[in-house]
PDB file of C-alpha atoms in Angstrom:
ATOM      1  CA  UNK A1326     154.135 126.290  73.502  1.00 75.00           C
ATOM      2  CA  UNK A1327     154.659 129.968  71.520  1.00 83.00           C
ATOM      3  CA  UNK A1328     154.598 128.042  68.640  1.00 86.00           C
ATOM      4  CA  UNK A1329     151.823 126.319  68.534  1.00 88.00           C
ATOM      5  CA  UNK A1330     149.837 129.845  69.997  1.00 92.00           C
ATOM      6  CA  UNK A1331     151.687 131.524  66.890  1.00 91.00           C
ATOM      7  CA  UNK A1332     149.739 128.482  64.891  1.00 89.00           C
ATOM      8  CA  UNK A1333     146.755 130.080  66.567  1.00 89.00           C
ATOM      9  CA  UNK A1334     146.831 133.367  65.715  1.00 90.00           C
ATOM     10  CA  UNK A1335     147.387 133.163  62.513  1.00 87.00           C
ATOM     11  CA  UNK A1336     144.360 130.184  62.044  1.00 88.00           C
ATOM     12  CA  UNK A1337     142.430 132.962  63.867  1.00 85.00           C
ATOM     13  CA  UNK A1338     143.112 135.953  61.959  1.00 81.00           C
ATOM     14  CA  UNK A1339     142.540 134.349  58.490  1.00 79.00           C
ATOM     15  CA  UNK A1340     139.888 132.138  59.189  1.00 76.00           C
ATOM     16  CA  UNK A1341     137.531 134.325  61.658  1.00 77.00           C
ATOM     17  CA  UNK A1342     136.479 137.406  63.231  1.00 77.00           C
ATOM     18  CA  UNK A1343     137.378 136.212  67.197  1.00 82.00           C
ATOM     19  CA  UNK A1344     140.641 139.242  67.089  1.00 84.00           C
ATOM     20  CA  UNK A1345     137.454 141.538  67.111  1.00 84.00           C
ATOM     21  CA  UNK A1346     135.632 140.092  69.614  1.00 88.00           C
ATOM     22  CA  UNK A1347     138.971 139.984  72.205  1.00 90.00           C
ATOM     23  CA  UNK A1348     140.163 143.491  71.575  1.00 92.00           C
ATOM     24  CA  UNK A1349     138.266 145.413  73.502  1.00 91.00           C
ATOM     25  CA  UNK A1350     139.680 147.894  74.563  1.00 93.00           C
ATOM     26  CA  UNK A1351     136.225 150.053  76.566  1.00 94.00           C
ATOM     27  CA  UNK A1352     137.329 148.952  80.246  1.00 94.00           C
ATOM     28  CA  UNK A1353     140.427 150.147  79.353  1.00 95.00           C
ATOM     29  CA  UNK A1354     139.427 153.510  78.145  1.00 95.00           C
ATOM     30  CA  UNK A1355     136.557 153.974  80.314  1.00 95.00           C
ATOM     31  CA  UNK A1356     139.533 154.043  82.738  1.00 95.00           C
ATOM     32  CA  UNK A1357     141.895 156.433  80.903  1.00 95.00           C
ATOM     33  CA  UNK A1358     139.062 158.767  81.087  1.00 94.00           C
ATOM     34  CA  UNK A1359     138.640 159.114  84.629  1.00 94.00           C
ATOM     35  CA  UNK A1360     142.635 159.207  84.953  1.00 93.00           C
ATOM     36  CA  UNK A1361     142.581 162.080  82.815  1.00 91.00           C
ATOM     37  CA  UNK A1362     139.119 163.675  84.098  1.00 91.00           C
ATOM     38  CA  UNK A1363     140.629 163.813  88.237  1.00 90.00           C
ATOM     39  CA  UNK A1364     143.937 165.283  86.211  1.00 88.00           C
ATOM     40  CA  UNK A1365     146.456 161.884  87.066  1.00 86.00           C
ATOM     41  CA  UNK A1366     147.299 161.979  83.466  1.00 84.00           C
ATOM     42  CA  UNK A1367     148.824 165.641  83.353  1.00 86.00           C
ATOM     43  CA  UNK A1368     150.206 166.442  87.173  1.00 87.00           C
ATOM     44  CA  UNK A1369     151.537 162.766  87.574  1.00 91.00           C
ATOM     45  CA  UNK A1370     152.321 160.518  83.956  1.00 93.00           C
ATOM     46  CA  UNK A1371     154.345 157.605  85.750  1.00 95.00           C
ATOM     47  CA  UNK A1372     151.540 156.499  87.986  1.00 95.00           C
ATOM     48  CA  UNK A1373     149.435 156.940  85.628  1.00 95.00           C
ATOM     49  CA  UNK A1374     151.249 154.618  83.348  1.00 96.00           C
ATOM     50  CA  UNK A1375     152.052 152.059  86.396  1.00 96.00           C
ATOM     51  CA  UNK A1376     148.002 152.288  86.775  1.00 96.00           C
ATOM     52  CA  UNK A1377     147.209 152.141  83.030  1.00 96.00           C
ATOM     53  CA  UNK A1378     150.575 149.733  82.042  1.00 97.00           C
ATOM     54  CA  UNK A1379     151.065 148.275  85.398  1.00 96.00           C
ATOM     55  CA  UNK A1380     149.218 146.768  87.500  1.00 96.00           C
ATOM     56  CA  UNK A1381     147.136 145.267  84.435  1.00 97.00           C
ATOM     57  CA  UNK A1382     150.739 143.107  83.740  1.00 97.00           C
ATOM     58  CA  UNK A1383     151.362 141.935  87.768  1.00 97.00           C
ATOM     59  CA  UNK A1384     147.743 141.117  86.989  1.00 97.00           C
ATOM     60  CA  UNK A1385     148.379 139.034  84.306  1.00 97.00           C
ATOM     61  CA  UNK A1386     151.803 137.588  85.787  1.00 97.00           C
ATOM     62  CA  UNK A1387     150.105 136.651  88.943  1.00 97.00           C
ATOM     63  CA  UNK A1388     147.271 134.759  86.774  1.00 96.00           C
ATOM     64  CA  UNK A1389     150.203 133.390  85.219  1.00 95.00           C
ATOM     65  CA  UNK A1390     152.190 132.210  87.916  1.00 94.00           C
ATOM     66  CA  UNK A1391     148.939 130.432  89.429  1.00 93.00           C
ATOM     67  CA  UNK A1392     148.105 128.163  85.989  1.00 91.00           C
ATOM     68  CA  UNK A1393     151.143 127.618  85.462  1.00 84.00           C
ATOM     69  CA  UNK A1394     151.048 124.293  87.516  1.00 85.00           C
ATOM     70  CA  UNK A1395     147.996 122.938  86.864  1.00 85.00           C
ATOM     71  CA  UNK A1396     147.022 120.238  84.151  1.00 76.00           C
ATOM     72  CA  UNK A1397     150.660 120.470  83.145  1.00 76.00           C
ATOM     73  CA  UNK A1398     150.660 123.257  82.046  1.00 76.00           C
ATOM     74  CA  UNK A1399     147.980 123.060  79.134  1.00 84.00           C
ATOM     75  CA  UNK A1400     145.402 126.293  81.307  1.00 88.00           C
ATOM     76  CA  UNK A1401     148.432 128.872  79.942  1.00 91.00           C
ATOM     77  CA  UNK A1402     147.638 128.388  76.260  1.00 92.00           C
ATOM     78  CA  UNK A1403     144.295 129.408  76.232  1.00 93.00           C
ATOM     79  CA  UNK A1404     145.301 132.627  78.510  1.00 95.00           C
ATOM     80  CA  UNK A1405     148.694 133.014  75.893  1.00 95.00           C
ATOM     81  CA  UNK A1406     146.737 132.910  72.928  1.00 95.00           C
ATOM     82  CA  UNK A1407     144.210 135.343  74.006  1.00 95.00           C
ATOM     83  CA  UNK A1408     146.912 138.267  75.387  1.00 97.00           C
ATOM     84  CA  UNK A1409     148.178 137.886  71.920  1.00 96.00           C
ATOM     85  CA  UNK A1410     145.230 137.844  70.007  1.00 96.00           C
ATOM     86  CA  UNK A1411     144.353 141.022  71.705  1.00 96.00           C
ATOM     87  CA  UNK A1412     147.992 142.539  71.832  1.00 96.00           C
ATOM     88  CA  UNK A1413     148.270 141.968  67.826  1.00 95.00           C
ATOM     89  CA  UNK A1414     146.821 145.329  65.815  1.00 92.00           C
ATOM     90  CA  UNK A1415     143.786 146.969  65.909  1.00 90.00           C
ATOM     91  CA  UNK A1416     141.681 147.573  62.149  1.00 86.00           C
ATOM     92  CA  UNK A1417     142.196 145.603  58.840  1.00 88.00           C
ATOM     93  CA  UNK A1418     145.508 147.466  57.234  1.00 91.00           C
ATOM     94  CA  UNK A1419     144.753 146.020  53.285  1.00 89.00           C
ATOM     95  CA  UNK A1420     140.778 147.258  54.066  1.00 90.00           C
ATOM     96  CA  UNK A1421     141.767 150.804  55.056  1.00 92.00           C
ATOM     97  CA  UNK A1422     144.126 151.006  52.347  1.00 93.00           C
ATOM     98  CA  UNK A1423     142.064 149.624  50.053  1.00 93.00           C
ATOM     99  CA  UNK A1424     140.190 153.504  48.998  1.00 92.00           C
ATOM    100  CA  UNK A1425     143.171 155.008  48.548  1.00 91.00           C
ATOM    101  CA  UNK A1426     144.340 151.775  46.679  1.00 92.00           C
ATOM    102  CA  UNK A1427     141.321 153.105  43.851  1.00 92.00           C
ATOM    103  CA  UNK A1428     141.730 156.035  43.489  1.00 91.00           C
ATOM    104  CA  UNK A1429     145.893 155.719  43.212  1.00 89.00           C
ATOM    105  CA  UNK A1430     145.174 153.116  40.384  1.00 91.00           C
ATOM    106  CA  UNK A1431     143.174 155.533  38.385  1.00 89.00           C
ATOM    107  CA  UNK A1432     145.063 158.450  39.365  1.00 86.00           C
ATOM    108  CA  UNK A1433     142.620 160.559  41.080  1.00 84.00           C
ATOM    109  CA  UNK A1434     145.673 162.062  43.532  1.00 84.00           C
ATOM    110  CA  UNK A1435     142.680 164.452  44.388  1.00 87.00           C
ATOM    111  CA  UNK A1436     140.769 161.459  45.854  1.00 89.00           C
ATOM    112  CA  UNK A1437     143.886 159.550  46.782  1.00 88.00           C
ATOM    113  CA  UNK A1438     144.647 162.841  49.392  1.00 89.00           C
ATOM    114  CA  UNK A1439     141.492 163.206  50.847  1.00 90.00           C
ATOM    115  CA  UNK A1440     141.131 158.772  51.722  1.00 91.00           C
ATOM    116  CA  UNK A1441     144.634 158.418  52.809  1.00 90.00           C
ATOM    117  CA  UNK A1442     143.671 162.003  55.302  1.00 90.00           C
ATOM    118  CA  UNK A1443     140.012 159.941  56.057  1.00 90.00           C
ATOM    119  CA  UNK A1444     140.866 156.608  56.572  1.00 88.00           C
ATOM    120  CA  UNK A1445     144.631 156.408  56.929  1.00 90.00           C
ATOM    121  CA  UNK A1446     145.583 159.875  59.084  1.00 89.00           C
ATOM    122  CA  UNK A1447     148.594 160.196  56.269  1.00 89.00           C
ATOM    123  CA  UNK A1448     148.953 163.398  54.165  1.00 84.00           C
ATOM    124  CA  UNK A1449     151.427 164.857  51.932  1.00 76.00           C
ATOM    125  CA  UNK A1450     152.391 167.317  49.982  1.00 74.00           C
ATOM    126  CA  UNK A1451     151.504 166.293  46.179  1.00 72.00           C
ATOM    127  CA  UNK A1452     151.746 162.912  44.775  1.00 73.00           C
ATOM    128  CA  UNK A1453     155.692 162.981  45.345  1.00 79.00           C
ATOM    129  CA  UNK A1454     154.615 162.682  49.328  1.00 87.00           C
ATOM    130  CA  UNK A1455     151.834 161.372  49.360  1.00 90.00           C
ATOM    131  CA  UNK A1456     153.078 157.968  48.461  1.00 91.00           C
ATOM    132  CA  UNK A1457     155.843 157.346  50.454  1.00 92.00           C
ATOM    133  CA  UNK A1458     153.780 158.218  53.461  1.00 93.00           C
ATOM    134  CA  UNK A1459     151.447 155.696  53.178  1.00 94.00           C
ATOM    135  CA  UNK A1460     153.858 153.191  52.098  1.00 94.00           C
ATOM    136  CA  UNK A1461     155.150 154.230  55.444  1.00 94.00           C
ATOM    137  CA  UNK A1462     151.939 154.203  57.247  1.00 95.00           C
ATOM    138  CA  UNK A1463     151.523 150.815  55.599  1.00 96.00           C
ATOM    139  CA  UNK A1464     155.557 149.055  56.379  1.00 96.00           C
ATOM    140  CA  UNK A1465     154.561 150.691  60.199  1.00 96.00           C
ATOM    141  CA  UNK A1466     151.235 149.268  60.874  1.00 96.00           C
ATOM    142  CA  UNK A1467     152.283 146.353  59.782  1.00 96.00           C
ATOM    143  CA  UNK A1468     155.286 146.268  62.130  1.00 97.00           C
ATOM    144  CA  UNK A1469     153.545 147.681  65.490  1.00 96.00           C
ATOM    145  CA  UNK A1470     150.306 145.605  64.638  1.00 95.00           C
ATOM    146  CA  UNK A1471     151.973 141.994  64.286  1.00 95.00           C
ATOM    147  CA  UNK A1472     155.822 142.034  64.177  1.00 96.00           C
ATOM    148  CA  UNK A1473     156.611 144.123  67.457  1.00 97.00           C
ATOM    149  CA  UNK A1474     153.842 142.054  69.256  1.00 97.00           C
ATOM    150  CA  UNK A1475     155.452 138.694  68.071  1.00 96.00           C
ATOM    151  CA  UNK A1476     158.766 139.564  69.347  1.00 97.00           C
ATOM    152  CA  UNK A1477     157.931 140.233  72.243  1.00 97.00           C
ATOM    153  CA  UNK A1478     155.741 137.641  73.207  1.00 97.00           C
ATOM    154  CA  UNK A1479     158.681 134.937  71.738  1.00 95.00           C
ATOM    155  CA  UNK A1480     161.363 136.795  74.085  1.00 94.00           C
ATOM    156  CA  UNK A1481     159.529 137.246  77.139  1.00 95.00           C
ATOM    157  CA  UNK A1482     156.159 135.922  76.974  1.00 95.00           C
ATOM    158  CA  UNK A1483     152.746 137.312  77.008  1.00 96.00           C
ATOM    159  CA  UNK A1484     153.118 140.065  79.726  1.00 97.00           C
ATOM    160  CA  UNK A1485     155.496 141.774  77.771  1.00 97.00           C
ATOM    161  CA  UNK A1486     153.185 141.809  74.404  1.00 97.00           C
ATOM    162  CA  UNK A1487     150.471 143.073  76.627  1.00 97.00           C
ATOM    163  CA  UNK A1488     152.799 145.822  78.296  1.00 97.00           C
ATOM    164  CA  UNK A1489     153.977 146.813  74.448  1.00 97.00           C
ATOM    165  CA  UNK A1490     150.430 147.336  73.267  1.00 97.00           C
ATOM    166  CA  UNK A1491     149.122 149.172  75.626  1.00 97.00           C
ATOM    167  CA  UNK A1492     152.373 151.882  75.720  1.00 97.00           C
ATOM    168  CA  UNK A1493     150.810 151.990  72.220  1.00 96.00           C
ATOM    169  CA  UNK A1494     147.055 151.835  73.577  1.00 96.00           C
ATOM    170  CA  UNK A1495     148.094 155.227  76.011  1.00 96.00           C
ATOM    171  CA  UNK A1496     149.929 157.130  73.026  1.00 95.00           C
ATOM    172  CA  UNK A1497     146.696 156.573  70.245  1.00 94.00           C
ATOM    173  CA  UNK A1498     144.780 157.840  73.076  1.00 93.00           C
ATOM    174  CA  UNK A1499     145.662 159.811  75.495  1.00 91.00           C
ATOM    175  CA  UNK A1500     144.663 163.383  75.373  1.00 90.00           C
ATOM    176  CA  UNK A1501     147.979 164.244  78.400  1.00 90.00           C
ATOM    177  CA  UNK A1502     151.190 165.696  75.976  1.00 91.00           C
ATOM    178  CA  UNK A1503     152.982 164.634  78.985  1.00 92.00           C
ATOM    179  CA  UNK A1504     151.946 161.264  79.940  1.00 94.00           C
ATOM    180  CA  UNK A1505     151.669 160.701  75.549  1.00 94.00           C
ATOM    181  CA  UNK A1506     155.653 161.677  76.071  1.00 94.00           C
ATOM    182  CA  UNK A1507     156.158 159.718  78.863  1.00 95.00           C
ATOM    183  CA  UNK A1508     154.566 156.553  77.197  1.00 95.00           C
ATOM    184  CA  UNK A1509     156.047 157.177  74.174  1.00 95.00           C
ATOM    185  CA  UNK A1510     159.607 157.291  75.276  1.00 95.00           C
ATOM    186  CA  UNK A1511     158.837 153.902  76.566  1.00 96.00           C
ATOM    187  CA  UNK A1512     157.270 152.438  73.089  1.00 96.00           C
ATOM    188  CA  UNK A1513     161.098 154.008  71.549  1.00 96.00           C
ATOM    189  CA  UNK A1514     162.666 151.636  73.862  1.00 96.00           C
ATOM    190  CA  UNK A1515     160.730 148.793  73.251  1.00 96.00           C
ATOM    191  CA  UNK A1516     160.524 149.108  69.129  1.00 97.00           C
ATOM    192  CA  UNK A1517     164.448 149.930  69.136  1.00 96.00           C
ATOM    193  CA  UNK A1518     165.537 146.056  68.896  1.00 96.00           C
ATOM    194  CA  UNK A1519     162.319 144.250  67.071  1.00 97.00           C
ATOM    195  CA  UNK A1520     162.605 147.074  64.206  1.00 96.00           C
ATOM    196  CA  UNK A1521     166.278 146.282  64.409  1.00 95.00           C
ATOM    197  CA  UNK A1522     165.831 142.309  63.605  1.00 96.00           C
ATOM    198  CA  UNK A1523     162.717 142.772  61.189  1.00 96.00           C
ATOM    199  CA  UNK A1524     165.155 145.441  58.613  1.00 95.00           C
ATOM    200  CA  UNK A1525     167.677 142.465  59.023  1.00 94.00           C
ATOM    201  CA  UNK A1526     164.626 140.354  57.732  1.00 96.00           C
ATOM    202  CA  UNK A1527     164.013 143.014  55.299  1.00 96.00           C
ATOM    203  CA  UNK A1528     167.519 142.322  53.835  1.00 94.00           C
ATOM    204  CA  UNK A1529     167.889 138.380  54.023  1.00 95.00           C
ATOM    205  CA  UNK A1530     164.018 138.345  52.264  1.00 95.00           C
ATOM    206  CA  UNK A1531     164.735 141.277  49.896  1.00 93.00           C
ATOM    207  CA  UNK A1532     167.832 143.311  48.510  1.00 93.00           C
ATOM    208  CA  UNK A1533     170.570 142.074  51.547  1.00 92.00           C
ATOM    209  CA  UNK A1534     172.997 144.939  49.774  1.00 93.00           C
ATOM    210  CA  UNK A1535     170.065 147.850  49.444  1.00 92.00           C
ATOM    211  CA  UNK A1536     169.298 147.661  52.726  1.00 92.00           C
ATOM    212  CA  UNK A1537     172.952 147.433  53.919  1.00 90.00           C
ATOM    213  CA  UNK A1538     174.150 150.512  52.125  1.00 88.00           C
ATOM    214  CA  UNK A1539     170.798 152.828  52.780  1.00 83.00           C
ATOM    215  CA  UNK A1540     170.667 152.107  56.237  1.00 85.00           C
ATOM    216  CA  UNK A1541     174.005 150.482  58.244  1.00 80.00           C
ATOM    217  CA  UNK A1542     175.038 153.715  59.315  1.00 82.00           C
ATOM    218  CA  UNK A1543     171.511 154.244  61.370  1.00 82.00           C
ATOM    219  CA  UNK A1544     171.611 150.735  62.580  1.00 82.00           C
ATOM    220  CA  UNK A1545     172.704 151.647  66.121  1.00 83.00           C
ATOM    221  CA  UNK A1546     171.190 155.148  66.072  1.00 87.00           C
ATOM    222  CA  UNK A1547     168.293 155.894  69.390  1.00 90.00           C
ATOM    223  CA  UNK A1548     167.037 158.900  67.593  1.00 90.00           C
ATOM    224  CA  UNK A1549     166.004 157.625  63.866  1.00 92.00           C
ATOM    225  CA  UNK A1550     162.407 156.486  64.933  1.00 93.00           C
ATOM    226  CA  UNK A1551     161.026 152.892  63.988  1.00 94.00           C
ATOM    227  CA  UNK A1552     158.834 154.428  61.404  1.00 93.00           C
ATOM    228  CA  UNK A1553     161.305 155.416  59.415  1.00 93.00           C
ATOM    229  CA  UNK A1554     163.901 152.659  59.740  1.00 94.00           C
ATOM    230  CA  UNK A1555     161.279 150.003  59.258  1.00 95.00           C
ATOM    231  CA  UNK A1556     159.889 152.295  56.393  1.00 94.00           C
ATOM    232  CA  UNK A1557     163.570 152.952  54.725  1.00 93.00           C
ATOM    233  CA  UNK A1558     164.411 149.215  55.100  1.00 94.00           C
ATOM    234  CA  UNK A1559     161.502 147.327  53.097  1.00 95.00           C
ATOM    235  CA  UNK A1560     161.892 150.300  50.226  1.00 94.00           C
ATOM    236  CA  UNK A1561     165.194 149.665  49.884  1.00 94.00           C
ATOM    237  CA  UNK A1562     164.931 145.434  50.307  1.00 95.00           C
ATOM    238  CA  UNK A1563     162.087 145.733  47.878  1.00 93.00           C
ATOM    239  CA  UNK A1564     163.928 148.496  45.650  1.00 90.00           C
ATOM    240  CA  UNK A1565     160.493 150.867  45.333  1.00 89.00           C
ATOM    241  CA  UNK A1566     160.552 152.908  42.548  1.00 88.00           C
ATOM    242  CA  UNK A1567     159.747 156.252  42.495  1.00 83.00           C
ATOM    243  CA  UNK A1568     156.161 157.700  43.074  1.00 81.00           C
ATOM    244  CA  UNK A1569     154.231 157.191  40.396  1.00 85.00           C
ATOM    245  CA  UNK A1570     150.193 157.434  39.999  1.00 85.00           C
ATOM    246  CA  UNK A1571     148.386 155.154  38.062  1.00 86.00           C
ATOM    247  CA  UNK A1572     148.790 150.773  38.359  1.00 90.00           C
ATOM    248  CA  UNK A1573     152.985 151.423  38.860  1.00 89.00           C
ATOM    249  CA  UNK A1574     152.361 153.292  42.023  1.00 88.00           C
ATOM    250  CA  UNK A1575     149.619 150.137  43.492  1.00 91.00           C
ATOM    251  CA  UNK A1576     152.190 147.731  42.427  1.00 93.00           C
ATOM    252  CA  UNK A1577     155.035 149.510  44.555  1.00 93.00           C
ATOM    253  CA  UNK A1578     152.183 148.938  47.510  1.00 94.00           C
ATOM    254  CA  UNK A1579     151.462 145.018  47.074  1.00 94.00           C
ATOM    255  CA  UNK A1580     155.235 144.745  46.865  1.00 95.00           C
ATOM    256  CA  UNK A1581     156.348 146.562  50.205  1.00 96.00           C
ATOM    257  CA  UNK A1582     153.447 143.871  51.108  1.00 96.00           C
ATOM    258  CA  UNK A1583     154.669 140.646  49.583  1.00 96.00           C
ATOM    259  CA  UNK A1584     158.016 141.454  51.498  1.00 96.00           C
ATOM    260  CA  UNK A1585     156.348 141.452  54.650  1.00 96.00           C
ATOM    261  CA  UNK A1586     154.907 138.404  54.047  1.00 96.00           C
ATOM    262  CA  UNK A1587     158.582 137.019  53.578  1.00 96.00           C
ATOM    263  CA  UNK A1588     159.627 138.707  56.421  1.00 97.00           C
ATOM    264  CA  UNK A1589     156.737 137.020  58.748  1.00 95.00           C
ATOM    265  CA  UNK A1590     157.542 133.104  56.804  1.00 95.00           C
ATOM    266  CA  UNK A1591     161.297 134.312  57.994  1.00 96.00           C
ATOM    267  CA  UNK A1592     160.215 134.798  61.381  1.00 95.00           C
ATOM    268  CA  UNK A1593     158.112 132.042  61.580  1.00 94.00           C
ATOM    269  CA  UNK A1594     160.235 129.648  60.595  1.00 94.00           C
ATOM    270  CA  UNK A1595     162.789 130.462  62.723  1.00 94.00           C
ATOM    271  CA  UNK A1596     160.719 130.760  65.369  1.00 93.00           C
ATOM    272  CA  UNK A1597     160.182 126.909  64.389  1.00 91.00           C
ATOM    273  CA  UNK A1598     163.714 126.968  64.474  1.00 90.00           C
ATOM    274  CA  UNK A1599     164.101 128.032  67.794  1.00 88.00           C
ATOM    275  CA  UNK A1600     161.492 125.637  69.134  1.00 84.00           C
ATOM    276  CA  UNK A1601     162.747 122.086  67.597  1.00 83.00           C
ATOM    277  CA  UNK A1602     166.302 122.663  68.572  1.00 81.00           C
ATOM    278  CA  UNK A1603     165.678 124.704  72.728  1.00 70.00           C
TER     279      UNK A1603
END
């Protein structure tokens, strides 16, 4: 069933607007707001995580258990599909990158800096750091929006995929430092394995030797962030040159995107083979 769900996810992502309809965070955000106003997120961050993440996961697990014996388990298919779609990242990455790409292609570094701040939340001290930061942003967003969710769904099912997205929402939306720190620690643990699988995928579909040389000594490090590891592996695999204004700089974004597409195809092929032989 997992591979069928993933095929539907790709179709919905490419040919419909269902993702925006399914990804309604307002009820969950209202619950977060109530806990923040009551002081629970600051005084008892672990309790807030149990309420905001644990309870939805328990309810989902109970629903899956109730539906499993009915209709030969086919009633689970729409539930899996809705949960995976909800668990994907928010927004359209390519659309968000569009204004930056246009400014960088024109060679207008000042406009590129402004739109990077406005649309991407990315800063940079001059041309030498702005483009690498945008490259890191692109790879990280692709990873956390798609690859991490797919990894946990295939490995542990929809409950794990939903857990990843709820923790990501906590890190993004919590106003309490204590809650954001605890949620970030849990998310870092969730990221440790899938980001290394993704880095290995980059090596297989890109420059294997360059990835090995760049990241082998950090492959098992707990301290390196998922964003650092993913972007470093992607740049090495795509043999990304130094930052350059104009069309050459935009071409580096295109090459990284193509690398991400090839990695996604590799993942789908691996999942299909696993489904056939398991």
